[in-house]
Amino acid sequence: MGFKEQIDITRLPEHIAIIMDGNGRWAKNQGKFRVFGHESGVLSVKDIVEGCVDIGIKYLTVYAFSTENWNRPIEEVNALMELLISTINQEAETLNKNNVRLNAIGDLKSLPQKCIDDLANVMEITSKNTKCTLTLALSYSAKWEILEAAKRLAQQVQAEEITLEEINEDAFAAQLTTAQMPDPELMIRTSGEHRVSNFLLWQIAYTELYFTETLWPDFRREDLFEAIVDYQKRERRFGKISEQLN
Ligand code: IPE
Ligand code: IPE
Ligand code: MG
């Protein structure tokens, strides 16, 4: 039996977050340039989005470029930006066909202008789609996001629009870039690294973490289904004891 058949579709995670890692090593293993790994990684993204649509995952958020990734060699940064632009334009039609809405989070204004414009365009033309929301985290860092939220709340208190007492978890979460989505129930990181690398720190407070040695360009929907099967075997206690759960 394949992993897909083992999934209980009545208990799917609503939101899956993925740290897509290992493109460079995948390319290097084959004696190729790192960029070849990034290009191949796009095929994985396409397959995973279709896998999510296939089984009914409502939100997929993928870490495509971190704030820290600006520190890579300029040639790699430029190649990633060009790949991003060509991919979103090429995929617009398929996103619409699959009823997928494109979204982006991060410090988007730091991206090249062409990137900003094309992203806005594809987000607009897919904005009516309802099956799945694909969020690209671009120039994203969770510490940046949390600081921005804190600054906005401080400004609102200063302007006497809200009181200090009104700042609670919901009010804080409403200031984050993920305000419109539930927190991810499952976060996957490929390539054998066991760290979070500044991704969604607030939102993963109670997320189930799944690590696989598979490098991102080798990751396909069957691997996603395997992660979901693993997730469904876990007992999420949220601080309680087993006996209290049912
Ligand atoms: C993930 O793969 C893609 C990005 C961070 C943009 P890497 O480029 O980090 O690949 P490795 O980790 O060096 O193998
Ligand atoms: C995390 O991967 C960022 C993305 C996947 C976009 P990195 O490869 O940049 O993370 P570190 O440097 O290994 O922590
Ligand atoms: Mg990496």
PDB file of C-alpha atoms and ligand atoms in Angstrom:
ATOM      1  CA  MET A   1       0.000   0.000   0.000  1.00  0.00           C
ATOM      2  CA  GLY A   2       1.344   3.440  -0.909  1.00  0.00           C
ATOM      3  CA  PHE A   3       1.489   6.278   1.584  1.00  0.00           C
ATOM      4  CA  LYS A   4      -1.423   8.088  -0.057  1.00  0.00           C
ATOM      5  CA  GLU A   5      -3.764   5.211   0.741  1.00  0.00           C
ATOM      6  CA  GLN A   6      -2.628   5.277   4.376  1.00  0.00           C
ATOM      7  CA  ILE A   7      -3.666   8.910   4.863  1.00  0.00           C
ATOM      8  CA  ASP A   8      -6.822   9.522   6.900  1.00  0.00           C
ATOM      9  CA  ILE A   9      -8.374  12.351   4.891  1.00  0.00           C
ATOM     10  CA  THR A  10     -10.662  13.278   7.794  1.00  0.00           C
ATOM     11  CA  ARG A  11      -7.596  14.271   9.865  1.00  0.00           C
ATOM     12  CA  LEU A  12      -5.461  16.151   7.357  1.00  0.00           C
ATOM     13  CA  PRO A  13      -3.284  19.026   8.512  1.00  0.00           C
ATOM     14  CA  GLU A  14      -4.860  22.230   7.246  1.00  0.00           C
ATOM     15  CA  HIS A  15      -1.530  23.973   6.842  1.00  0.00           C
ATOM     16  CA  ILE A  16       1.847  22.456   5.953  1.00  0.00           C
ATOM     17  CA  ALA A  17       5.060  24.503   6.030  1.00  0.00           C
ATOM     18  CA  ILE A  18       8.207  23.334   4.251  1.00  0.00           C
ATOM     19  CA  ILE A  19      11.840  24.381   4.557  1.00  0.00           C
ATOM     20  CA  MET A  20      13.023  23.355   1.095  1.00  0.00           C
ATOM     21  CA  ASP A  21      16.684  22.619   1.692  1.00  0.00           C
ATOM     22  CA  GLY A  22      19.486  20.754  -0.076  1.00  0.00           C
ATOM     23  CA  ASN A  23      19.390  22.109  -3.632  1.00  0.00           C
ATOM     24  CA  GLY A  24      23.066  23.049  -3.631  1.00  0.00           C
ATOM     25  CA  ARG A  25      24.275  19.703  -2.263  1.00  0.00           C
ATOM     26  CA  TRP A  26      22.036  17.833  -4.706  1.00  0.00           C
ATOM     27  CA  ALA A  27      23.675  19.645  -7.641  1.00  0.00           C
ATOM     28  CA  LYS A  28      27.175  19.295  -6.218  1.00  0.00           C
ATOM     29  CA  ASN A  29      26.683  15.533  -5.779  1.00  0.00           C
ATOM     30  CA  GLN A  30      26.306  15.366  -9.554  1.00  0.00           C
ATOM     31  CA  GLY A  31      29.218  17.653 -10.313  1.00  0.00           C
ATOM     32  CA  LYS A  32      26.857  20.455 -11.390  1.00  0.00           C
ATOM     33  CA  PHE A  33      26.561  24.131 -10.390  1.00  0.00           C
ATOM     34  CA  ARG A  34      24.318  25.000  -7.431  1.00  0.00           C
ATOM     35  CA  VAL A  35      21.881  26.829  -9.702  1.00  0.00           C
ATOM     36  CA  PHE A  36      21.052  23.525 -11.387  1.00  0.00           C
ATOM     37  CA  GLY A  37      19.859  22.329  -7.980  1.00  0.00           C
ATOM     38  CA  HIS A  38      17.584  25.349  -7.603  1.00  0.00           C
ATOM     39  CA  GLU A  39      16.131  24.790 -11.079  1.00  0.00           C
ATOM     40  CA  SER A  40      15.476  21.154 -10.254  1.00  0.00           C
ATOM     41  CA  GLY A  41      13.938  22.194  -6.939  1.00  0.00           C
ATOM     42  CA  VAL A  42      11.214  24.032  -8.845  1.00  0.00           C
ATOM     43  CA  LEU A  43       9.990  20.674 -10.181  1.00  0.00           C
ATOM     44  CA  SER A  44       9.630  19.492  -6.587  1.00  0.00           C
ATOM     45  CA  VAL A  45       7.590  22.564  -5.678  1.00  0.00           C
ATOM     46  CA  LYS A  46       5.265  21.901  -8.617  1.00  0.00           C
ATOM     47  CA  ASP A  47       4.792  18.263  -7.650  1.00  0.00           C
ATOM     48  CA  ILE A  48       4.187  19.091  -3.972  1.00  0.00           C
ATOM     49  CA  VAL A  49       1.613  21.762  -4.824  1.00  0.00           C
ATOM     50  CA  GLU A  50      -0.225  19.233  -7.008  1.00  0.00           C
ATOM     51  CA  GLY A  51       0.039  16.645  -4.235  1.00  0.00           C
ATOM     52  CA  CYS A  52      -1.557  19.114  -1.813  1.00  0.00           C
ATOM     53  CA  VAL A  53      -4.348  19.881  -4.263  1.00  0.00           C
ATOM     54  CA  ASP A  54      -4.833  16.156  -4.863  1.00  0.00           C
ATOM     55  CA  ILE A  55      -5.486  15.292  -1.208  1.00  0.00           C
ATOM     56  CA  GLY A  56      -7.005  18.601  -0.050  1.00  0.00           C
ATOM     57  CA  ILE A  57      -4.377  20.534   1.914  1.00  0.00           C
ATOM     58  CA  LYS A  58      -5.711  24.092   2.266  1.00  0.00           C
ATOM     59  CA  TYR A  59      -2.451  25.961   2.989  1.00  0.00           C
ATOM     60  CA  LEU A  60       1.081  25.233   1.839  1.00  0.00           C
ATOM     61  CA  THR A  61       3.827  27.655   2.878  1.00  0.00           C
ATOM     62  CA  VAL A  62       7.301  27.179   1.451  1.00  0.00           C
ATOM     63  CA  TYR A  63      10.513  28.866   2.528  1.00  0.00           C
ATOM     64  CA  ALA A  64      12.033  29.954  -0.779  1.00  0.00           C
ATOM     65  CA  PHE A  65      14.486  32.693   0.262  1.00  0.00           C
ATOM     66  CA  SER A  66      15.458  33.823   3.746  1.00  0.00           C
ATOM     67  CA  THR A  67      16.699  37.240   4.827  1.00  0.00           C
ATOM     68  CA  GLU A  68      20.015  35.526   5.545  1.00  0.00           C
ATOM     69  CA  ASN A  69      20.176  34.177   1.972  1.00  0.00           C
ATOM     70  CA  TRP A  70      20.974  37.740   0.770  1.00  0.00           C
ATOM     71  CA  ASN A  71      24.469  36.986   2.111  1.00  0.00           C
ATOM     72  CA  ARG A  72      25.124  34.313  -0.524  1.00  0.00           C
ATOM     73  CA  PRO A  73      27.403  35.058  -3.496  1.00  0.00           C
ATOM     74  CA  ILE A  74      25.771  37.693  -5.686  1.00  0.00           C
ATOM     75  CA  GLU A  75      25.675  35.349  -8.706  1.00  0.00           C
ATOM     76  CA  GLU A  76      23.576  32.826  -6.773  1.00  0.00           C
ATOM     77  CA  VAL A  77      21.242  35.526  -5.426  1.00  0.00           C
ATOM     78  CA  ASN A  78      20.727  36.900  -8.942  1.00  0.00           C
ATOM     79  CA  ALA A  79      20.109  33.436 -10.371  1.00  0.00           C
ATOM     80  CA  LEU A  80      17.533  32.735  -7.644  1.00  0.00           C
ATOM     81  CA  MET A  81      15.700  36.000  -8.356  1.00  0.00           C
ATOM     82  CA  GLU A  82      15.647  35.268 -12.083  1.00  0.00           C
ATOM     83  CA  LEU A  83      14.395  31.752 -11.421  1.00  0.00           C
ATOM     84  CA  LEU A  84      11.693  33.138  -9.184  1.00  0.00           C
ATOM     85  CA  ILE A  85      10.505  35.569 -11.863  1.00  0.00           C
ATOM     86  CA  SER A  86      10.459  32.985 -14.656  1.00  0.00           C
ATOM     87  CA  THR A  87       8.753  30.385 -12.472  1.00  0.00           C
ATOM     88  CA  ILE A  88       5.876  32.514 -11.223  1.00  0.00           C
ATOM     89  CA  ASN A  89       5.147  33.702 -14.753  1.00  0.00           C
ATOM     90  CA  GLN A  90       5.348  30.206 -16.239  1.00  0.00           C
ATOM     91  CA  GLU A  91       3.174  28.697 -13.515  1.00  0.00           C
ATOM     92  CA  ALA A  92       0.363  31.265 -13.413  1.00  0.00           C
ATOM     93  CA  GLU A  93      -1.804  29.260 -15.793  1.00  0.00           C
ATOM     94  CA  THR A  94      -1.280  25.961 -13.962  1.00  0.00           C
ATOM     95  CA  LEU A  95      -2.055  27.619 -10.625  1.00  0.00           C
ATOM     96  CA  ASN A  96      -5.368  28.806 -12.052  1.00  0.00           C
ATOM     97  CA  LYS A  97      -6.105  25.411 -13.599  1.00  0.00           C
ATOM     98  CA  ASN A  98      -5.510  23.780 -10.196  1.00  0.00           C
ATOM     99  CA  ASN A  99      -7.520  26.467  -8.343  1.00  0.00           C
ATOM    100  CA  VAL A 100      -4.449  27.524  -6.327  1.00  0.00           C
ATOM    101  CA  ARG A 101      -4.084  31.044  -4.958  1.00  0.00           C
ATOM    102  CA  LEU A 102      -0.551  32.468  -4.864  1.00  0.00           C
ATOM    103  CA  ASN A 103       0.488  34.457  -1.804  1.00  0.00           C
ATOM    104  CA  ALA A 104       3.833  35.824  -0.603  1.00  0.00           C
ATOM    105  CA  ILE A 105       5.196  36.773   2.815  1.00  0.00           C
ATOM    106  CA  GLY A 106       8.441  38.455   3.814  1.00  0.00           C
ATOM    107  CA  ASP A 107      10.146  41.786   3.337  1.00  0.00           C
ATOM    108  CA  LEU A 108       8.918  41.869  -0.268  1.00  0.00           C
ATOM    109  CA  LYS A 109       9.990  45.466  -0.895  1.00  0.00           C
ATOM    110  CA  SER A 110      13.623  44.325  -0.732  1.00  0.00           C
ATOM    111  CA  LEU A 111      13.124  42.125  -3.831  1.00  0.00           C
ATOM    112  CA  PRO A 112      14.041  43.374  -7.338  1.00  0.00           C
ATOM    113  CA  GLN A 113      11.256  45.524  -8.815  1.00  0.00           C
ATOM    114  CA  LYS A 114      10.464  43.033 -11.608  1.00  0.00           C
ATOM    115  CA  CYS A 115       9.978  40.376  -8.961  1.00  0.00           C
ATOM    116  CA  ILE A 116       7.651  42.606  -6.934  1.00  0.00           C
ATOM    117  CA  ASP A 117       5.594  43.476 -10.023  1.00  0.00           C
ATOM    118  CA  ASP A 118       5.289  39.941 -11.378  1.00  0.00           C
ATOM    119  CA  LEU A 119       4.445  38.548  -7.952  1.00  0.00           C
ATOM    120  CA  ALA A 120       1.714  41.147  -7.498  1.00  0.00           C
ATOM    121  CA  ASN A 121       0.374  40.319 -10.964  1.00  0.00           C
ATOM    122  CA  VAL A 122       0.208  36.541 -10.439  1.00  0.00           C
ATOM    123  CA  MET A 123      -1.225  37.019  -6.933  1.00  0.00           C
ATOM    124  CA  GLU A 124      -3.938  39.165  -8.468  1.00  0.00           C
ATOM    125  CA  ILE A 125      -4.824  36.761 -11.283  1.00  0.00           C
ATOM    126  CA  THR A 126      -4.998  33.792  -8.884  1.00  0.00           C
ATOM    127  CA  SER A 127      -6.735  35.709  -6.081  1.00  0.00           C
ATOM    128  CA  LYS A 128     -10.152  34.118  -6.652  1.00  0.00           C
ATOM    129  CA  ASN A 129      -8.857  30.543  -6.354  1.00  0.00           C
ATOM    130  CA  THR A 130     -10.090  28.604  -3.343  1.00  0.00           C
ATOM    131  CA  LYS A 131      -8.696  25.063  -3.299  1.00  0.00           C
ATOM    132  CA  CYS A 132      -5.271  25.780  -1.836  1.00  0.00           C
ATOM    133  CA  THR A 133      -3.219  28.829  -0.860  1.00  0.00           C
ATOM    134  CA  LEU A 134       0.440  28.538  -1.830  1.00  0.00           C
ATOM    135  CA  THR A 135       2.509  31.026   0.151  1.00  0.00           C
ATOM    136  CA  LEU A 136       6.087  31.774  -0.877  1.00  0.00           C
ATOM    137  CA  ALA A 137       8.262  33.054   1.964  1.00  0.00           C
ATOM    138  CA  LEU A 138      10.636  35.472   0.220  1.00  0.00           C
ATOM    139  CA  SER A 139      13.227  37.607   1.938  1.00  0.00           C
ATOM    140  CA  TYR A 140      11.536  36.240   5.018  1.00  0.00           C
ATOM    141  CA  SER A 141      12.795  35.964   8.559  1.00  0.00           C
ATOM    142  CA  ALA A 142      10.614  35.241  11.572  1.00  0.00           C
ATOM    143  CA  LYS A 143      12.537  37.635  13.822  1.00  0.00           C
ATOM    144  CA  TRP A 144      11.958  40.414  11.274  1.00  0.00           C
ATOM    145  CA  GLU A 145       8.260  39.549  11.163  1.00  0.00           C
ATOM    146  CA  ILE A 146       7.906  39.530  14.967  1.00  0.00           C
ATOM    147  CA  LEU A 147       9.726  42.859  15.289  1.00  0.00           C
ATOM    148  CA  GLU A 148       7.486  44.444  12.653  1.00  0.00           C
ATOM    149  CA  ALA A 149       4.409  43.217  14.515  1.00  0.00           C
ATOM    150  CA  ALA A 150       5.747  44.553  17.816  1.00  0.00           C
ATOM    151  CA  LYS A 151       6.491  47.950  16.269  1.00  0.00           C
ATOM    152  CA  ARG A 152       3.003  48.225  14.757  1.00  0.00           C
ATOM    153  CA  LEU A 153       1.360  47.386  18.067  1.00  0.00           C
ATOM    154  CA  ALA A 154       3.565  49.905  19.871  1.00  0.00           C
ATOM    155  CA  GLN A 155       2.535  52.561  17.346  1.00  0.00           C
ATOM    156  CA  GLN A 156      -1.139  51.733  17.864  1.00  0.00           C
ATOM    157  CA  VAL A 157      -0.756  52.049  21.637  1.00  0.00           C
ATOM    158  CA  GLN A 158       1.093  55.324  21.209  1.00  0.00           C
ATOM    159  CA  ALA A 159      -1.686  56.646  18.964  1.00  0.00           C
ATOM    160  CA  GLU A 160      -4.190  55.446  21.568  1.00  0.00           C
ATOM    161  CA  GLU A 161      -5.919  53.227  19.020  1.00  0.00           C
ATOM    162  CA  ILE A 162      -5.577  50.237  21.348  1.00  0.00           C
ATOM    163  CA  THR A 163      -4.716  49.810  25.010  1.00  0.00           C
ATOM    164  CA  LEU A 164      -1.836  47.772  26.384  1.00  0.00           C
ATOM    165  CA  GLU A 165      -4.380  45.362  27.902  1.00  0.00           C
ATOM    166  CA  GLU A 166      -5.785  44.618  24.451  1.00  0.00           C
ATOM    167  CA  ILE A 167      -2.478  43.098  23.301  1.00  0.00           C
ATOM    168  CA  ASN A 168      -3.001  39.362  23.613  1.00  0.00           C
ATOM    169  CA  GLU A 169      -1.997  36.348  21.491  1.00  0.00           C
ATOM    170  CA  ASP A 170      -4.773  36.929  18.956  1.00  0.00           C
ATOM    171  CA  ALA A 171      -3.968  40.624  18.585  1.00  0.00           C
ATOM    172  CA  PHE A 172      -0.297  39.798  18.111  1.00  0.00           C
ATOM    173  CA  ALA A 173      -0.946  37.014  15.579  1.00  0.00           C
ATOM    174  CA  ALA A 174      -3.185  39.403  13.641  1.00  0.00           C
ATOM    175  CA  GLN A 175      -0.121  41.585  12.982  1.00  0.00           C
ATOM    176  CA  LEU A 176       1.932  38.742  11.500  1.00  0.00           C
ATOM    177  CA  THR A 177       2.220  38.072   7.769  1.00  0.00           C
ATOM    178  CA  THR A 178       0.294  34.822   8.301  1.00  0.00           C
ATOM    179  CA  ALA A 179      -2.704  36.552   9.920  1.00  0.00           C
ATOM    180  CA  GLN A 180      -5.132  35.063   7.417  1.00  0.00           C
ATOM    181  CA  MET A 181      -4.083  31.424   7.909  1.00  0.00           C
ATOM    182  CA  PRO A 182      -4.145  28.854  10.694  1.00  0.00           C
ATOM    183  CA  ASP A 183      -0.798  27.942  12.242  1.00  0.00           C
ATOM    184  CA  PRO A 184       0.874  25.001  10.471  1.00  0.00           C
ATOM    185  CA  GLU A 185       0.176  21.642  12.102  1.00  0.00           C
ATOM    186  CA  LEU A 186       3.159  20.123  10.283  1.00  0.00           C
ATOM    187  CA  MET A 187       6.540  21.532   9.315  1.00  0.00           C
ATOM    188  CA  ILE A 188       8.877  19.561   7.056  1.00  0.00           C
ATOM    189  CA  ARG A 189      12.593  20.199   6.530  1.00  0.00           C
ATOM    190  CA  THR A 190      14.496  18.296   3.871  1.00  0.00           C
ATOM    191  CA  SER A 191      18.238  17.608   3.546  1.00  0.00           C
ATOM    192  CA  GLY A 192      18.965  16.270   7.028  1.00  0.00           C
ATOM    193  CA  GLU A 193      19.424  19.619   8.776  1.00  0.00           C
ATOM    194  CA  HIS A 194      17.700  19.750  12.152  1.00  0.00           C
ATOM    195  CA  ARG A 195      17.050  23.449  12.559  1.00  0.00           C
ATOM    196  CA  VAL A 196      14.391  26.035  11.880  1.00  0.00           C
ATOM    197  CA  SER A 197      16.595  28.748  10.305  1.00  0.00           C
ATOM    198  CA  ASN A 198      14.404  31.694  11.292  1.00  0.00           C
ATOM    199  CA  PHE A 199      11.173  30.363   9.725  1.00  0.00           C
ATOM    200  CA  LEU A 200       7.741  30.988  11.304  1.00  0.00           C
ATOM    201  CA  LEU A 201       8.932  31.069  14.926  1.00  0.00           C
ATOM    202  CA  TRP A 202       5.682  32.296  16.467  1.00  0.00           C
ATOM    203  CA  GLN A 203       3.469  30.093  14.308  1.00  0.00           C
ATOM    204  CA  ILE A 204       5.291  26.811  15.034  1.00  0.00           C
ATOM    205  CA  ALA A 205       4.892  26.995  18.816  1.00  0.00           C
ATOM    206  CA  TYR A 206       2.928  23.704  18.694  1.00  0.00           C
ATOM    207  CA  THR A 207       3.730  22.447  15.204  1.00  0.00           C
ATOM    208  CA  GLU A 208       4.814  18.838  14.609  1.00  0.00           C
ATOM    209  CA  LEU A 209       8.314  18.834  13.086  1.00  0.00           C
ATOM    210  CA  TYR A 210       9.340  16.301  10.448  1.00  0.00           C
ATOM    211  CA  PHE A 211      12.905  15.953   9.214  1.00  0.00           C
ATOM    212  CA  THR A 212      14.018  13.873   6.247  1.00  0.00           C
ATOM    213  CA  GLU A 213      17.451  13.207   4.748  1.00  0.00           C
ATOM    214  CA  THR A 214      15.975  13.548   1.239  1.00  0.00           C
ATOM    215  CA  LEU A 215      17.367  16.553  -0.620  1.00  0.00           C
ATOM    216  CA  TRP A 216      14.705  18.968  -1.878  1.00  0.00           C
ATOM    217  CA  PRO A 217      15.111  18.239  -5.641  1.00  0.00           C
ATOM    218  CA  ASP A 218      14.402  14.548  -4.864  1.00  0.00           C
ATOM    219  CA  PHE A 219      11.333  15.288  -2.717  1.00  0.00           C
ATOM    220  CA  ARG A 220       8.054  14.309  -4.414  1.00  0.00           C
ATOM    221  CA  ARG A 221       4.420  13.978  -3.373  1.00  0.00           C
ATOM    222  CA  GLU A 222       4.958  10.401  -2.179  1.00  0.00           C
ATOM    223  CA  ASP A 223       7.482  11.830   0.330  1.00  0.00           C
ATOM    224  CA  LEU A 224       4.917  14.440   1.379  1.00  0.00           C
ATOM    225  CA  PHE A 225       2.316  11.709   1.882  1.00  0.00           C
ATOM    226  CA  GLU A 226       4.835   9.756   3.971  1.00  0.00           C
ATOM    227  CA  ALA A 227       5.325  12.829   6.187  1.00  0.00           C
ATOM    228  CA  ILE A 228       1.549  13.200   6.596  1.00  0.00           C
ATOM    229  CA  VAL A 229       1.190   9.521   7.563  1.00  0.00           C
ATOM    230  CA  ASP A 230       3.930  10.029  10.173  1.00  0.00           C
ATOM    231  CA  TYR A 231       2.177  13.170  11.452  1.00  0.00           C
ATOM    232  CA  GLN A 232      -1.108  11.287  11.802  1.00  0.00           C
ATOM    233  CA  LYS A 233       0.530   8.653  14.026  1.00  0.00           C
ATOM    234  CA  ARG A 234       1.548  11.278  16.579  1.00  0.00           C
ATOM    235  CA  GLU A 235      -0.408  12.164  19.667  1.00  0.00           C
ATOM    236  CA  ARG A 236      -0.767  15.946  19.956  1.00  0.00           C
ATOM    237  CA  ARG A 237      -1.265  16.533  23.657  1.00  0.00           C
ATOM    238  CA  PHE A 238      -0.920  20.335  23.933  1.00  0.00           C
ATOM    239  CA  GLY A 239       0.284  19.975  27.493  1.00  0.00           C
ATOM    240  CA  LYS A 240      -2.411  17.537  28.610  1.00  0.00           C
ATOM    241  CA  ILE A 241      -1.996  13.837  29.372  1.00  0.00           C
ATOM    242  CA  SER A 242      -3.104  11.038  27.019  1.00  0.00           C
ATOM    243  CA  GLU A 243      -6.130  10.058  29.088  1.00  0.00           C
ATOM    244  CA  GLN A 244      -7.616  13.541  28.746  1.00  0.00           C
ATOM    245  CA  LEU A 245      -7.605  13.542  24.968  1.00  0.00           C
ATOM    246  CA  ASN A 246     -10.691  11.546  23.973  1.00  0.00           C
TER     247      ASN A 246
HETATM  248  C1  IPE B   1      17.670  25.525  -0.393  1.00  0.00           C
HETATM  249  O1  IPE B   1      18.789  24.834  -0.853  1.00  0.00           O
HETATM  250  C2  IPE B   1      17.303  26.672  -1.304  1.00  0.00           C
HETATM  251  C3  IPE B   1      17.596  28.010  -0.750  1.00  0.00           C
HETATM  252  C4  IPE B   1      18.025  28.268   0.453  1.00  0.00           C
HETATM  253  C5  IPE B   1      17.360  29.144  -1.621  1.00  0.00           C
HETATM  254  P1  IPE B   1      20.267  25.338  -0.525  1.00  0.00           P
HETATM  255  O2  IPE B   1      20.675  26.281  -1.577  1.00  0.00           O
HETATM  256  O3  IPE B   1      20.339  25.856   0.865  1.00  0.00           O
HETATM  257  O4  IPE B   1      21.080  23.983  -0.663  1.00  0.00           O
HETATM  258  P2  IPE B   1      22.213  23.447   0.299  1.00  0.00           P
HETATM  259  O5  IPE B   1      21.650  23.470   1.697  1.00  0.00           O
HETATM  260  O6  IPE B   1      23.370  24.369   0.159  1.00  0.00           O
HETATM  261  O7  IPE B   1      22.491  22.061  -0.182  1.00  0.00           O
HETATM  262  C1  IPE B   2      16.834  27.891   4.891  1.00  0.00           C
HETATM  263  O1  IPE B   2      17.827  27.192   4.224  1.00  0.00           O
HETATM  264  C2  IPE B   2      16.210  28.877   3.963  1.00  0.00           C
HETATM  265  C3  IPE B   2      15.466  28.314   2.849  1.00  0.00           C
HETATM  266  C4  IPE B   2      15.196  27.059   2.657  1.00  0.00           C
HETATM  267  C5  IPE B   2      14.979  29.271   1.887  1.00  0.00           C
HETATM  268  P1  IPE B   2      19.372  27.599   4.353  1.00  0.00           P
HETATM  269  O2  IPE B   2      20.131  26.586   3.620  1.00  0.00           O
HETATM  270  O3  IPE B   2      19.544  29.003   3.964  1.00  0.00           O
HETATM  271  O4  IPE B   2      19.580  27.498   5.932  1.00  0.00           O
HETATM  272  P2  IPE B   2      20.887  27.254   6.790  1.00  0.00           P
HETATM  273  O5  IPE B   2      21.869  28.299   6.383  1.00  0.00           O
HETATM  274  O6  IPE B   2      21.381  25.881   6.481  1.00  0.00           O
HETATM  275  O7  IPE B   2      20.420  27.380   8.197  1.00  0.00           O
HETATM  276 MG    MG B   3      20.692  24.994   2.639  1.00  0.00          MG
END
